[in-house]
Amino acid sequence: MQLPTLPFHFSRAPKMKIMVAVKRVVDYAVKIRVKPDKTGVDMSNVKMSMNPFCEIALEEALRIRESGLASEVVAVSIGPHQCVDTLRTGLAMGADRAIHVETTSQLYPLSIAKLLQKLVELEKPGLLILGKQAIDDDCNQTGQMVAGLLKWPQGTFASKVVLDKEKQVAVVDREVDGGLETLCLDLPVVITTDLRLNQPRYATLPNIMKAKSKVIKKMTPEELNVEIKSDIEIVQVTEPPKRKAGVIVSSVDELVHKLKNEAHVI
Amino acid sequence: ASTLVLGEHESGSVKASSLSAIAAAKAISEENSISLLLAGTGPSLQEAASHAASSLPSNSQVLLADSEELKHPLAETWAELVHMVQQKGSYSHIIAASSSFGKNVLPRAAALLDVSPITDVTEISEPRLFIRPIYAGNALCTVRYTGANPTMLTIRPTSFPVPNISSSKNSDAAPISQVDLSTFSEAILRKSRYVKHTSQDTERPDLGSAKVVVTGGRGLKSADNFKLIEKLAEKLGAAVGATRAAVDAGFVPNELQVGQTGKIVAPDLYMAFGVSGAIQHLAGMKDSKVIVAVNKDADASIFQVADYGLVGDLFEVLPELIEKLPEKK
């Protein structure tokens, strides 16, 4: 049997690279404590993990690579030395290599977006995937901002991504108020992930071992020629008002009575 | 102060969340001159503009960007539009509601203007001083914007209630003017195309905006038992929620997850069955007005946030509740 000849642009096209930004945050199961001096959240001896939405972003990149539509997944993280741990997790999940932009400066999404823009210009991925937000500062900004700086189209809050390499587009289902919106975006594109996009895999022990020999390239904001801008000042961090203690009822009848006549909610 | 408010409209009216954004603009200063930017095309845009004009103070205006290119609210075109309008108007503030539209558009526009936006603001303390929740509401952060104008915000609509509009004020309705789009079409990218919008299954209210939410946790034990939750929700006209544990156990799909990594809800009534009260779940529901918890473990941490707790077997309590609660009105 003769193999069909692939069209020229398909067979010779360089395989696509995917870049995934990952953030190191306080683990989602940790009960955070506000520092008594109101300067922030107590970070001493707190378990840190990869931001859950970033895990989904990385998982999506890995699935696209596994489907043959991309050849390489590069994980990047920006922040202090410990970000290396998060990148190792990413490598253990299956990323091919990693880049760490090391800085101890206070970082806000605009600076992160500028650093990512420079990394994209260096690495030239066809797809940049990020979590829609980090569960620490809950900003939900970085993906949109880097897309704006790059002048790339954006598919934010994605719950489904279908790539068509032939047409060089990504069809993205987005979670919007009261439903789903479908967009067709020309590659290269920025995608931010919502919860329903996929269920991230766990790193297996052999892959954790393998990840130890993978490369993490170090860079600095100076090398990327990005000045860390500070146009935001955190004045204080406080505890939210506490809920008043409730009552324990003894029966369904009592509960129904209270909901009707005391709380007036049914 | 002068504020540009990015408005959304639907079937000839300005959306309630955009009216909240106008309320937030007024919270910056009483004399704030507000420009409400509406984009789209056709008669429903005109209708929305007249609707908006009557609900704005007289020192304000409605800006209409009428173009086929703006038919669908795409982030790429909207961000360029905001950039263009800001360069002409030099507003001190730009505000949008933190709806999926505002969250999508405003940060992109902010990047084009080289501004750090402040998202999901719940309180405006001073024109440049804001409070916003972080860690899914487990802490509140006071933030000051110290950069060059404009200050850019998205605001949480539930924190900026809309005052009742008096219809008699029509005589001094705000003026409506057209945005000059002659230089606009070269600026836009055309790399993003709207395909369609799929509405959610309308049988049950949307989890994010429902007045009543009934949630099941790991205590339900199986997908089959979870039907009891659905039955109660049906009776109350409520949305169904689930904990991460229930989702991980495969009882229900991921989209029902309430919690820090799921949906964050704040209904009038939240009923939790077989929910232990993990931190990340509490983060997603503790702003609910009235919380009811049913759990057989009297020490479950959900009882610490519940207004009404019932210690008991949910497999006895649920059928009894389904029988005794009144039908939704």
XYZ file of C-alpha atoms in Angstrom:
595
model
C 0.000 0.000 0.000
C 1.228 3.414 -0.861
C 1.239 6.052 1.812
C -0.644 9.225 0.919
C 1.602 12.174 0.341
C 1.152 14.875 2.900
C 0.572 18.358 1.560
C 3.770 20.376 1.525
C 2.776 22.924 4.158
C 1.733 20.159 6.516
C 4.751 17.909 6.263
C 7.324 20.662 6.332
C 5.667 22.991 8.818
C 7.706 23.258 11.986
C 5.829 21.699 14.865
C 4.186 24.091 17.229
C 5.567 24.969 20.616
C 3.264 25.689 23.575
C 4.220 27.948 26.454
C 2.458 27.577 29.796
C 2.786 30.083 32.641
C 2.574 28.551 36.112
C 2.329 30.305 39.476
C 3.382 29.106 42.908
C 0.625 29.833 45.428
C -0.566 28.798 48.880
C -2.156 25.352 48.501
C -5.908 25.532 47.965
C -6.609 23.436 51.076
C -4.664 25.680 53.472
C -6.627 27.959 55.779
C -4.782 31.226 55.397
C -4.089 33.553 58.324
C -3.933 37.305 58.070
C -0.882 38.683 59.896
C -1.772 40.640 63.054
C 0.134 43.696 61.755
C -2.120 43.656 58.645
C 0.833 43.641 56.238
C -0.311 40.526 54.448
C -1.023 36.825 54.778
C 1.226 34.677 56.960
C 3.384 32.625 54.580
C 5.665 30.920 57.104
C 5.471 27.112 57.135
C 2.548 27.121 54.711
C 2.215 24.419 52.070
C 2.747 25.857 48.594
C 1.525 24.289 45.342
C 0.999 25.023 41.701
C -2.062 27.246 41.230
C -4.955 24.859 40.338
C -5.914 26.802 37.192
C -2.258 26.639 36.059
C -2.353 22.855 36.489
C -5.326 22.810 34.125
C -3.382 25.017 31.690
C -0.417 22.666 31.736
C -2.650 19.607 31.380
C -4.273 21.112 28.287
C -0.865 21.813 26.748
C 0.243 18.236 27.433
C -2.914 16.818 25.844
C -2.406 18.952 22.729
C 1.192 17.702 22.480
C 0.068 14.116 23.005
C -2.482 14.491 20.219
C 0.395 15.339 17.861
C -0.561 18.971 17.291
C 2.414 20.343 19.186
C 5.965 19.175 19.668
C 7.094 20.870 22.834
C 5.653 22.233 26.075
C 7.674 24.896 27.879
C 6.651 25.802 31.429
C 7.586 29.237 32.744
C 7.353 30.724 36.199
C 8.259 34.171 37.461
C 9.188 34.956 41.044
C 11.557 33.987 43.852
C 13.920 31.010 43.939
C 11.219 28.607 45.218
C 9.346 28.815 41.913
C 11.783 26.106 40.835
C 9.744 23.645 42.923
C 6.612 24.542 40.995
C 8.462 24.162 37.711
C 9.746 20.717 38.831
C 6.120 19.740 39.430
C 5.322 20.933 35.924
C 8.221 18.951 34.471
C 7.066 15.881 36.412
C 3.595 16.284 34.929
C 5.218 16.180 31.508
C 6.501 19.592 30.407
C 9.633 19.223 28.253
C 11.622 22.078 29.740
C 11.197 25.113 31.924
C 12.233 28.730 32.248
C 12.452 30.511 35.581
C 12.573 34.302 35.616
C 14.004 34.904 39.047
C 13.170 38.069 40.948
C 12.317 38.983 44.501
C 10.518 42.169 43.443
C 6.855 42.588 44.282
C 5.131 41.536 41.084
C 1.727 42.594 39.758
C 0.056 41.188 36.641
C 1.193 44.044 34.364
C 4.873 43.250 35.044
C 4.234 39.522 34.663
C 2.506 40.205 31.344
C 5.485 42.246 30.116
C 7.929 39.506 31.124
C 5.779 36.867 29.427
C 5.602 39.038 26.316
C 9.440 39.039 26.133
C 9.588 35.279 26.723
C 7.069 34.736 23.932
C 9.157 36.885 21.602
C 12.187 34.721 22.454
C 10.535 31.315 22.301
C 7.908 32.009 19.616
C 5.212 29.579 20.770
C 1.998 29.201 18.756
C -0.021 29.005 21.921
C 0.358 30.608 25.325
C -1.859 29.001 27.969
C -2.409 30.387 31.464
C -4.803 29.773 34.324
C -7.660 32.278 34.314
C -6.644 33.476 37.763
C -4.418 32.669 40.704
C -6.158 31.611 43.897
C -4.041 33.954 46.038
C -4.596 37.453 44.637
C -7.621 36.433 42.489
C -6.665 39.093 39.919
C -7.786 37.396 36.697
C -5.730 39.774 34.524
C -2.438 38.351 33.283
C -3.682 36.397 30.250
C -5.761 39.274 28.934
C -2.876 41.713 29.469
C -0.214 39.645 27.735
C -2.609 39.052 24.835
C -3.096 42.808 24.551
C 0.646 43.503 24.639
C 1.336 40.832 22.016
C -1.669 41.923 19.929
C -2.761 38.288 19.884
C -6.395 37.226 20.087
C -7.501 35.854 23.437
C -9.725 32.957 24.469
C -10.292 33.504 28.169
C -12.103 31.219 30.676
C -11.900 28.334 28.220
C -13.847 25.142 28.854
C -12.977 23.566 25.492
C -10.162 24.146 23.024
C -10.049 22.615 19.547
C -7.012 23.337 17.387
C -7.140 23.218 13.626
C -3.554 23.344 12.407
C -4.603 23.255 8.778
C -6.611 26.448 9.135
C -4.283 27.808 11.838
C -7.151 28.545 14.217
C -8.259 27.644 17.712
C -11.972 27.208 18.364
C -12.548 28.029 22.020
C -15.644 27.557 24.164
C -15.663 30.187 26.900
C -17.551 30.161 30.176
C -19.486 33.421 30.185
C -22.370 34.687 32.317
C -25.340 32.450 31.664
C -23.816 30.071 29.154
C -20.997 29.345 26.760
C -19.557 31.514 24.028
C -17.682 30.019 21.092
C -14.936 32.003 19.376
C -12.735 31.189 16.410
C -9.264 32.663 16.931
C -6.321 32.912 14.539
C -3.086 31.388 15.846
C -0.948 32.400 17.646
C -3.330 32.848 20.530
C -3.516 33.300 24.314
C -5.842 30.947 26.178
C -6.810 31.118 29.849
C -8.341 28.091 31.474
C -11.532 27.639 33.422
C -12.285 24.762 35.740
C -14.188 22.540 33.340
C -11.483 22.370 30.670
C -9.927 19.143 31.960
C -8.884 17.167 35.033
C -5.124 17.532 35.511
C -3.048 14.380 35.866
C -0.931 13.490 38.858
C 2.793 13.193 38.420
C 3.877 9.561 38.689
C 6.985 8.562 40.618
C 9.011 7.615 37.508
C 8.113 10.961 35.948
C 9.087 12.794 39.111
C 12.477 11.061 38.897
C 12.783 11.868 35.205
C 11.920 15.519 35.826
C 15.019 15.917 37.968
C 17.233 15.762 34.904
C 15.160 18.156 32.801
C 16.505 21.649 32.190
C 15.299 24.747 34.017
C 16.761 27.817 32.359
C 17.325 30.824 34.618
C 16.678 34.355 33.471
C 16.272 37.761 35.095
C 13.952 40.698 34.329
C 17.097 42.715 33.444
C 18.108 40.159 30.815
C 14.604 40.398 29.372
C 14.879 44.185 29.485
C 11.704 44.625 31.528
C 11.486 47.231 34.224
C 9.279 46.060 37.094
C 6.712 48.810 37.363
C 5.058 49.512 40.649
C 1.869 51.529 40.272
C 0.010 49.700 43.024
C 0.486 49.897 46.760
C -0.936 47.295 49.128
C -2.056 49.437 52.057
C -3.265 46.672 54.326
C -4.676 43.154 54.432
C -7.431 42.480 56.944
C -9.697 39.656 58.019
C -13.181 39.674 56.528
C -16.023 40.224 58.999
C -16.915 36.982 60.778
C -20.296 35.314 60.496
C -22.433 35.343 63.604
C -22.749 31.991 65.341
C -25.870 30.132 64.270
C -28.236 27.804 66.079
C -28.617 24.041 66.044
C -32.193 22.987 65.405
C -33.538 19.639 66.587
C -35.899 18.649 63.803
C -36.896 19.216 60.200
C -40.124 20.856 61.422
C -38.168 23.358 63.477
C -35.867 24.055 60.527
C -38.754 24.658 58.128
C -40.461 26.880 60.701
C -37.330 28.997 61.204
C -36.621 29.336 57.494
C -40.198 30.520 56.978
C -40.784 32.755 59.968
C -37.356 33.854 61.146
C -35.115 33.975 58.076
C -37.973 34.572 55.598
C -36.121 32.786 52.825
C -38.740 30.245 51.756
C -13.188 63.204 38.400
C -14.438 61.989 35.055
C -15.211 58.352 34.533
C -15.637 56.164 31.514
C -17.989 53.263 32.267
C -17.897 50.299 29.910
C -21.537 49.312 29.475
C -23.187 46.098 28.393
C -26.645 46.023 26.922
C -29.132 43.344 26.007
C -32.443 43.578 24.131
C -32.585 47.357 24.314
C -31.626 47.804 27.977
C -28.436 48.456 29.834
C -27.565 45.395 31.948
C -28.029 45.612 35.713
C -24.318 44.932 36.249
C -23.463 48.022 34.169
C -25.872 50.103 36.260
C -23.863 48.892 39.269
C -20.720 50.132 37.526
C -22.427 53.556 37.186
C -23.264 53.407 40.905
C -19.577 52.717 41.580
C -18.620 55.725 39.429
C -20.878 57.871 41.602
C -19.171 56.437 44.691
C -15.883 57.943 43.481
C -17.332 61.421 43.837
C -20.808 62.951 43.794
C -19.863 65.392 41.020
C -18.235 62.713 38.912
C -18.991 63.256 35.252
C -19.810 59.864 33.793
C -19.483 58.784 30.193
C -21.209 55.496 29.553
C -19.722 53.748 26.546
C -22.101 51.436 24.693
C -21.104 49.552 21.582
C -22.916 47.466 19.040
C -25.163 48.156 16.124
C -28.796 48.419 15.143
C -31.993 49.584 16.858
C -31.360 47.720 20.122
C -28.217 49.821 20.643
C -30.237 53.038 20.131
C -32.890 51.773 22.501
C -30.298 50.886 25.145
C -28.797 54.370 24.729
C -32.116 56.120 25.455
C -32.659 53.760 28.383
C -29.220 54.665 29.716
C -29.615 58.408 29.123
C -32.631 58.550 31.426
C -30.793 56.814 34.259
C -27.694 58.986 34.202
C -27.190 62.306 35.998
C -27.375 65.373 33.731
C -23.629 66.145 33.922
C -23.030 62.869 32.136
C -23.310 61.478 28.648
C -23.815 58.308 26.683
C -21.141 57.502 24.109
C -22.323 55.313 21.284
C -19.920 53.259 19.226
C -22.125 52.052 16.400
C -20.369 49.625 14.081
C -20.841 46.195 12.594
C -17.333 45.433 13.919
C -18.658 45.873 17.451
C -21.741 43.685 17.042
C -20.305 41.104 19.438
C -18.402 42.184 22.536
C -14.978 40.809 21.576
C -12.082 41.726 23.859
C -9.779 42.580 20.949
C -12.042 45.237 19.409
C -13.342 46.546 22.742
C -9.834 47.042 24.139
C -8.896 49.095 21.066
C -12.109 51.070 21.409
C -11.431 51.870 25.072
C -7.865 52.853 24.221
C -9.103 55.221 21.522
C -11.881 56.760 23.634
C -9.499 57.248 26.568
C -6.955 59.075 24.409
C -9.644 61.503 23.354
C -11.412 61.859 26.716
C -8.509 61.627 29.222
C -10.764 60.191 31.917
C -9.482 59.891 35.472
C -11.182 56.497 35.900
C -12.361 53.630 33.723
C -14.825 51.192 35.293
C -16.528 47.995 34.215
C -18.537 45.459 36.177
C -16.665 42.253 36.957
C -18.978 40.315 34.671
C -17.435 37.912 32.180
C -17.409 40.869 29.749
C -15.606 43.263 32.113
C -13.124 40.629 33.271
C -12.314 39.816 29.662
C -12.037 43.350 28.285
C -10.771 45.694 31.006
C -7.362 44.085 31.756
C -6.575 43.943 28.039
C -7.462 47.620 27.657
C -5.380 48.393 30.763
C -2.324 46.724 29.213
C -2.718 48.899 26.114
C -2.794 51.962 28.402
C 0.122 50.674 30.547
C -2.008 50.692 33.704
C -2.285 48.082 36.477
C -6.015 47.474 36.797
C -7.665 46.710 40.130
C -10.203 43.969 39.666
C -13.250 42.817 41.614
C -13.431 45.883 43.858
C -16.059 45.668 46.624
C -15.551 49.087 48.208
C -14.322 52.481 47.043
C -12.797 54.268 50.046
C -11.218 57.181 48.198
C -10.926 57.995 44.487
C -7.711 55.923 44.353
C -8.166 53.663 47.381
C -10.088 50.423 47.069
C -10.934 47.232 48.916
C -11.002 43.915 47.121
C -11.246 40.352 48.392
C -8.243 38.048 47.968
C -7.854 34.334 48.718
C -11.485 33.813 47.639
C -12.707 36.279 50.238
C -10.689 34.844 53.125
C -8.873 38.170 53.367
C -9.622 41.725 52.297
C -6.945 43.783 50.634
C -6.834 47.586 50.644
C -5.090 48.775 47.476
C -3.981 52.211 46.349
C -3.387 53.013 42.705
C -0.301 55.230 42.468
C 0.278 55.309 38.718
C -0.681 57.774 36.024
C -4.315 58.260 34.963
C -6.594 56.498 34.317
C -7.339 54.395 37.385
C -8.945 51.221 36.007
C -11.355 49.043 37.963
C -13.763 46.212 37.698
C -16.358 46.248 40.458
C -18.381 43.420 41.975
C -22.007 44.280 41.098
C -23.480 42.924 44.366
C -21.376 45.449 46.297
C -22.768 48.451 44.410
C -26.557 48.202 44.514
C -28.459 50.270 41.972
C -30.739 52.921 43.461
C -34.309 52.999 42.178
C -34.486 55.142 39.077
C -37.108 57.837 39.114
C -38.761 57.917 35.713
C -39.794 61.564 36.137
C -36.219 62.688 35.510
C -36.561 62.157 31.770
C -36.579 65.899 31.130
C -32.918 66.301 32.031
C -31.768 63.087 30.419
C -28.053 62.893 29.652
C -26.986 63.686 26.089
C -26.124 60.903 23.652
C -23.198 61.340 21.292
C -21.559 59.162 18.680
C -17.962 58.007 18.983
C -15.976 58.935 15.897
C -14.913 55.546 14.560
C -13.227 56.799 11.377
C -9.750 55.803 12.568
C -10.968 52.721 14.374
C -11.201 50.106 11.679
C -7.465 50.183 10.945
C -6.659 49.633 14.598
C -8.582 46.435 15.095
C -7.136 43.009 14.636
C -9.866 40.873 13.063
C -8.124 37.776 14.395
C -11.050 36.865 16.594
C -14.464 35.809 15.319
C -17.651 35.258 17.252
C -19.200 31.880 16.425
C -22.132 31.394 18.786
C -23.552 31.653 22.267
C -25.060 28.607 23.931
C -27.428 29.285 26.796
C -27.373 27.040 29.772
C -30.009 24.443 30.372
C -32.790 26.770 31.506
C -34.634 24.205 33.606
C -32.586 25.151 36.619
C -31.251 28.585 37.536
C -27.602 29.380 36.956
C -25.438 28.430 39.941
C -23.650 31.769 39.960
C -26.786 33.905 40.200
C -29.434 31.636 41.815
C -31.352 32.894 44.862
C -31.275 29.429 46.434
C -28.498 26.836 46.146
C -28.740 23.235 47.376
C -25.370 21.530 47.680
C -24.341 17.949 48.303
C -21.016 16.693 49.608
C -19.240 13.382 49.975
C -21.915 12.381 52.517
C -24.307 11.669 49.646
C -22.178 8.566 48.976
C -23.193 8.024 45.321
C -24.334 9.656 42.101
C -27.663 7.915 42.539
C -28.210 9.377 45.988
C -27.329 12.804 44.615
C -30.719 12.770 42.891
C -32.187 13.604 46.302
C -30.349 16.929 46.127
C -31.702 17.542 42.652
C -35.217 16.737 43.807
C -35.037 19.244 46.648
C -33.531 21.847 44.303
C -36.396 21.310 41.889
C -38.936 21.861 44.625
C -37.256 25.101 45.717
C -36.462 26.360 42.231
C -32.843 26.232 43.321
C -29.516 25.639 41.614
C -27.572 22.484 42.473
C -24.039 22.707 43.822
C -21.457 20.179 44.930
C -18.243 20.072 46.893
C -14.914 19.247 45.314
C -15.009 15.924 47.185
C -18.350 15.047 45.566
C -17.001 16.034 42.157
C -13.784 14.056 42.660
C -15.852 11.031 43.720
C -17.677 11.289 40.394
C -21.156 12.002 41.788
C -21.639 15.074 39.590
C -19.792 16.967 36.853
C -17.140 19.569 37.629
C -19.299 22.513 36.577
C -21.352 22.175 39.784
C -18.375 22.656 42.061
C -18.747 25.399 44.644
C -15.515 26.552 46.236
C -12.322 28.461 45.791
C -11.473 26.577 42.604
C -15.101 26.288 41.523
C -17.940 28.768 41.479
C -18.177 31.448 44.163
C -21.807 31.919 45.132
C -23.709 34.226 47.485
C -27.415 33.256 47.321
C -30.142 34.261 49.784
C -30.331 30.666 50.981
C -27.567 28.051 50.835
C -28.386 24.518 51.976
C -25.497 22.090 52.454
C -26.048 18.355 52.899
C -23.286 15.973 53.870
C -20.757 18.769 53.484
C -17.899 18.733 55.990
C -16.895 22.334 55.406
C -13.406 22.174 53.903
C -11.645 25.557 53.727
C -11.772 25.696 49.988
C -15.522 24.986 49.959
C -16.296 27.608 52.627
C -14.400 30.139 50.536
C -16.952 29.648 47.788
C -20.170 30.055 49.789
C -19.646 31.856 53.072
C -21.047 35.139 51.764
C -24.476 33.519 51.379
C -27.171 35.353 53.377
C -28.623 32.314 55.183
C -26.729 29.037 55.447
C -28.348 25.738 56.434
C -26.179 22.697 57.148
C -27.247 19.101 57.643
C -24.552 16.655 58.707
C -24.476 13.660 60.998
C -21.115 14.739 62.421
C -21.857 17.407 65.042
C -18.227 18.562 64.890
C -18.219 19.219 61.128
C -16.755 22.661 60.455
C -19.678 23.601 58.190
C -21.660 24.198 61.406
C -19.302 27.075 62.269
C -20.639 29.125 59.386
C -24.235 27.823 59.369
C -27.133 29.972 60.587
C -29.189 26.827 61.077
C -27.576 23.473 61.713
C -29.284 20.112 61.928
C -27.299 17.147 63.196
C -28.773 14.094 61.580
C -28.769 11.501 58.825
C -29.276 13.319 55.531
C -30.980 10.259 54.062
C -33.760 10.805 56.596
C -33.687 14.593 56.572
C -33.724 15.107 52.782
C -36.943 13.162 52.039
C -38.646 14.841 54.980
C -37.575 18.277 53.753
C -38.723 17.511 50.223
C -42.107 16.653 51.699
C -42.405 19.560 54.115
C -40.857 22.506 52.296
C -43.330 24.593 50.335
C -43.210 24.599 46.536
C -41.442 27.610 45.023
C -43.777 30.506 44.442
